[in-house]
C-alpha positions as CSV (number, residue, x, y, z in Angstrom):
1,M,12.4,22.6,-33.2
2,G,11.8,19.5,-35.3
3,K,8.6,17.6,-35.7
4,E,7.6,15.6,-32.7
5,V,5.7,13.1,-34.8
6,L,7.2,11.8,-38.0
7,A,4.7,10.7,-40.7
8,N,5.5,8.3,-43.5
9,R,3.0,6.9,-45.9
10,R,3.9,3.6,-47.6
11,N,2.0,0.8,-49.1
12,G,-1.4,2.0,-47.9
13,V,-0.3,2.5,-44.3
14,L,0.4,5.7,-42.4
15,W,3.4,5.2,-40.1
16,L,3.6,7.6,-37.2
17,T,6.8,7.7,-35.2
18,L,6.9,9.5,-31.9
19,N,10.1,11.6,-32.2
20,R,11.2,12.8,-28.8
21,E,14.0,10.2,-28.4
22,E,15.9,12.3,-25.9
23,V,13.1,12.1,-23.3
24,F,11.9,8.6,-24.3
25,N,9.1,10.1,-26.4
26,A,7.4,11.7,-23.5
27,I,4.0,13.2,-24.3
28,S,4.2,16.9,-24.7
29,T,1.5,19.4,-25.9
30,G,3.2,19.5,-29.3
31,L,3.4,15.8,-29.7
32,M,-0.3,15.4,-28.9
33,Q,-1.3,18.2,-31.3
34,E,0.7,16.6,-34.1
35,L,-0.6,13.1,-33.5
36,V,-4.2,14.3,-33.5
37,R,-3.6,16.3,-36.7
38,E,-2.0,13.3,-38.5
39,L,-4.8,10.9,-37.4
40,R,-7.6,13.2,-38.4
41,S,-5.9,13.8,-41.8
42,V,-6.5,10.3,-42.9
43,E,-10.1,9.8,-41.6
44,S,-11.5,9.9,-45.2
45,D,-8.4,9.2,-47.1
46,P,-9.0,6.2,-49.5
47,E,-5.3,5.7,-50.0
48,I,-4.7,4.8,-46.3
49,G,-6.2,1.6,-44.9
50,A,-4.3,1.3,-41.6
51,V,-2.2,3.4,-39.2
52,V,0.9,2.3,-37.2
53,I,2.2,4.2,-34.1
54,T,5.7,3.5,-32.9
55,G,8.5,5.3,-31.1
56,K,12.0,6.4,-32.0
57,G,14.9,4.9,-30.0
58,K,14.5,2.8,-26.9
59,A,11.0,3.8,-26.0
60,F,7.5,3.6,-27.5
61,C,6.5,6.3,-25.1
62,A,7.5,6.7,-21.5
63,G,4.4,8.7,-20.5
64,G,3.6,12.4,-19.9
65,D,6.4,15.0,-20.0
66,L,6.9,15.5,-16.3
67,Q,8.6,18.8,-16.8
68,E,5.5,20.2,-18.6
69,I,3.2,18.5,-16.0
70,S,5.2,20.0,-13.1
71,E,4.8,23.5,-14.6
72,L,1.1,22.8,-15.0
73,G,0.9,22.2,-11.3
74,N,1.6,25.8,-10.7
75,A,-0.5,27.0,-13.6
76,S,-4.2,27.8,-13.6
77,A,-6.9,25.1,-13.5
78,D,-7.9,26.1,-17.1
79,E,-4.4,25.5,-18.4
80,R,-4.3,22.1,-16.7
81,R,-7.7,21.3,-18.1
82,A,-6.7,22.3,-21.6
83,Y,-3.7,19.9,-21.5
84,L,-5.9,17.0,-20.3
85,I,-8.6,17.7,-22.8
86,L,-5.9,17.5,-25.5
87,F,-4.8,14.1,-24.1
88,Q,-8.4,13.0,-24.2
89,D,-8.6,14.2,-27.8
90,M,-5.5,12.1,-28.7
91,I,-7.0,9.0,-27.3
92,Q,-10.4,9.7,-29.0
93,A,-8.7,10.3,-32.3
94,V,-7.2,6.8,-32.2
95,R,-10.5,5.2,-31.0
96,R,-12.7,7.0,-33.5
97,L,-10.5,6.7,-36.6
98,P,-12.5,4.4,-39.0
99,K,-9.3,2.5,-39.7
100,P,-7.3,0.0,-37.6
101,V,-4.5,1.6,-35.5
102,I,-1.7,-0.7,-34.6
103,A,0.8,0.0,-31.8
104,A,4.3,-1.2,-32.7
105,V,5.7,-1.2,-29.2
106,N,9.5,-1.0,-29.6
107,G,10.5,-0.4,-26.0
108,Y,9.3,1.3,-22.8
109,C,5.6,1.8,-22.8
110,I,4.7,3.4,-19.5
111,G,2.0,5.7,-18.0
112,G,0.4,7.8,-20.6
113,G,2.4,5.9,-23.2
114,N,0.6,2.8,-22.2
115,E,-2.7,4.6,-22.3
116,L,-1.9,5.4,-25.9
117,N,-1.0,1.8,-26.5
118,L,-4.3,0.6,-24.9
119,A,-6.3,3.0,-27.2
120,C,-4.8,1.3,-30.3
121,D,-6.9,-1.5,-31.9
122,L,-4.0,-3.9,-32.0
123,S,-0.6,-4.1,-30.2
124,I,2.5,-5.9,-31.3
125,A,5.5,-5.7,-29.1
126,S,9.2,-6.3,-29.3
127,E,10.6,-8.7,-26.8
128,R,12.5,-5.7,-25.4
129,A,9.2,-3.8,-24.6
130,K,8.3,-3.0,-21.0
131,F,4.8,-2.0,-19.8
132,G,3.3,-0.4,-16.8
133,Q,1.5,2.5,-15.2
134,A,3.4,5.0,-13.0
135,G,0.8,7.6,-11.9
136,P,0.4,7.0,-8.2
137,R,4.2,6.8,-7.8
138,V,4.8,10.2,-9.5
139,G,1.8,12.2,-8.3
140,S,-0.6,11.5,-11.2
141,V,-3.4,9.1,-12.0
142,P,-4.4,7.3,-15.2
143,L,-8.0,8.4,-15.6
144,L,-7.9,9.0,-19.3
145,G,-7.6,5.5,-20.8
146,A,-6.1,2.9,-18.5
147,T,-8.9,2.8,-16.0
148,Q,-11.4,2.5,-18.9
149,I,-9.7,0.1,-21.3
150,M,-7.4,-2.0,-19.2
151,P,-10.1,-3.8,-17.0
152,V,-11.7,-5.0,-20.2
153,L,-8.4,-6.5,-21.5
154,V,-6.9,-8.0,-18.3
155,G,-9.8,-8.0,-15.8
156,E,-10.6,-5.7,-12.9
157,K,-8.3,-7.3,-10.4
158,R,-5.2,-7.3,-12.6
159,A,-6.0,-3.8,-13.8
160,K,-6.0,-2.6,-10.2
161,E,-2.7,-4.4,-9.6
162,V,-1.1,-2.6,-12.5
163,V,-2.5,0.8,-11.5
164,F,-2.0,0.6,-7.7
165,L,1.4,-1.1,-7.6
166,C,3.1,0.7,-10.5
167,R,5.2,-2.4,-11.4
168,T,6.9,-2.9,-14.7
169,Y,5.9,-6.0,-16.8
170,D,7.9,-7.5,-19.7
171,A,6.3,-8.1,-23.1
172,H,5.7,-11.8,-22.5
173,Q,3.8,-11.1,-19.2
174,A,1.8,-8.5,-21.0
175,E,0.9,-10.9,-23.8
176,K,-0.1,-13.6,-21.3
177,M,-2.5,-11.1,-19.6
178,G,-4.2,-10.1,-22.9
179,W,-2.7,-6.6,-22.6
180,I,-1.1,-6.9,-26.1
181,N,-1.7,-9.2,-29.1
182,K,1.8,-10.6,-29.8
183,V,5.5,-10.5,-28.9
184,V,8.2,-10.9,-31.5
185,P,12.0,-10.7,-31.6
186,H,13.1,-7.0,-31.8
187,D,14.4,-7.2,-35.3
188,Q,11.1,-8.8,-36.4
189,L,8.8,-6.1,-35.0
190,I,8.4,-4.0,-38.2
191,P,8.2,-6.9,-40.6
192,E,5.5,-8.5,-38.4
193,V,3.5,-5.3,-38.2
194,E,3.8,-5.0,-42.0
195,T,2.4,-8.5,-42.4
196,W,-0.6,-7.6,-40.2
197,C,-1.2,-4.4,-42.2
198,D,-1.0,-6.3,-45.5
199,E,-3.7,-8.7,-44.2
200,I,-5.9,-5.8,-43.1
201,L,-5.6,-4.1,-46.4
202,Q,-7.1,-7.2,-48.1
203,M,-10.3,-6.7,-46.2
204,S,-13.4,-4.6,-46.9
205,P,-12.5,-1.1,-45.5
206,T,-16.2,-0.4,-44.8
207,A,-16.6,-3.7,-43.0
208,I,-13.5,-3.0,-40.9
209,A,-14.8,0.5,-40.0
210,L,-18.2,-0.8,-39.0
211,A,-16.7,-3.6,-37.0
212,K,-14.3,-1.2,-35.2
213,K,-17.2,1.1,-34.3
214,S,-19.2,-1.8,-32.9
215,L,-16.3,-3.4,-31.0
216,N,-15.7,0.0,-29.4
217,Q,-19.2,0.3,-27.9
218,Y,-18.0,-0.8,-24.4
219,Y,-15.4,2.0,-24.5
220,N,-18.0,4.6,-25.6
221,L,-20.0,3.8,-22.5
222,A,-17.0,4.7,-20.4
223,F,-16.5,8.1,-22.2
224,Q,-18.4,10.0,-19.5
225,N,-16.0,8.5,-16.9
226,M,-13.1,9.9,-18.9
227,E,-14.7,13.4,-18.9
228,D,-15.0,13.1,-15.1
229,G,-11.3,12.1,-15.1
230,V,-10.3,15.3,-16.8
231,E,-11.9,17.3,-13.9
232,A,-10.5,15.0,-11.2
233,V,-6.9,15.2,-12.6
234,T,-7.2,19.0,-13.2
235,L,-7.8,19.4,-9.4
236,Y,-5.3,16.8,-8.3
237,W,-2.3,18.2,-10.3
238,G,-2.8,21.5,-8.4
239,T,-2.3,19.8,-5.0
240,E,0.8,19.6,-2.9
241,E,0.4,15.8,-2.9
242,S,0.8,15.6,-6.6
243,K,3.6,18.1,-6.7
244,E,5.5,16.0,-4.1
245,G,5.4,13.0,-6.5
246,I,6.7,14.9,-9.4
247,R,9.4,16.6,-7.3
248,A,10.6,13.3,-6.0
249,F,10.8,11.8,-9.5
250,K,12.8,14.7,-10.8
251,E,15.1,14.6,-7.7
252,K,15.5,10.8,-8.1
253,R,14.2,10.0,-4.6
254,K,11.2,8.2,-3.1
255,P,8.2,10.4,-2.6
256,D,6.8,10.9,0.9
257,F,3.1,10.6,0.6
258,R,2.5,9.6,4.3
259,K,1.4,13.0,5.4
260,Y,-1.5,12.9,2.9
261,I,-3.0,9.7,4.2
């Protein structure tokens, strides 16, 4: 099996490419482990001043790997919890890295993929990018990033719309809401991100690290909520209600949640 995250260092920037193109870069255990390892490897590296995360192919990241999640539904609570703690570690690795992390959103950015995007300090998107949360439609719930970060970016009402209705938004809609920083033509995505990185690299790295830590204070206050989310989702994924959502997605039909009301 090949690497699920491709790492490339150039011009003072670590470029991380999610490399599961055949499943729209869905988040697997292996992908999370590799991403955390790469991020932690540059925490004290003086040669790296910024990190970029992007995806291979048509997607940035289409969310959690539903095949793996469906198997976890029948696994032990400890196994489900371990997966969710690893997801939490991935988000925290982005937030705690003392260097700016930029999401170069090249395509679909849905569910857990959007939570990864939200965790990044800056987000630049191709005009082809699509954004959204899918949890309640597929028997999951975004308690490990979206419910903490999105209300701060787009406001509580809009965040609830995104999470409750599971609609898809284009890049210009996301930019207008404050969800992302900028939209560019698809062929200008990497050059634009490189320009932002070049500007960041001209700044005092210590000042950037201190500023990031201070700007993240609101998020740190929500960390306890994320820990509670791990336990809530651990329990929920083991229910028949959650399993119905995942089955319906795999069978390409609408889920029947009415019996659980």
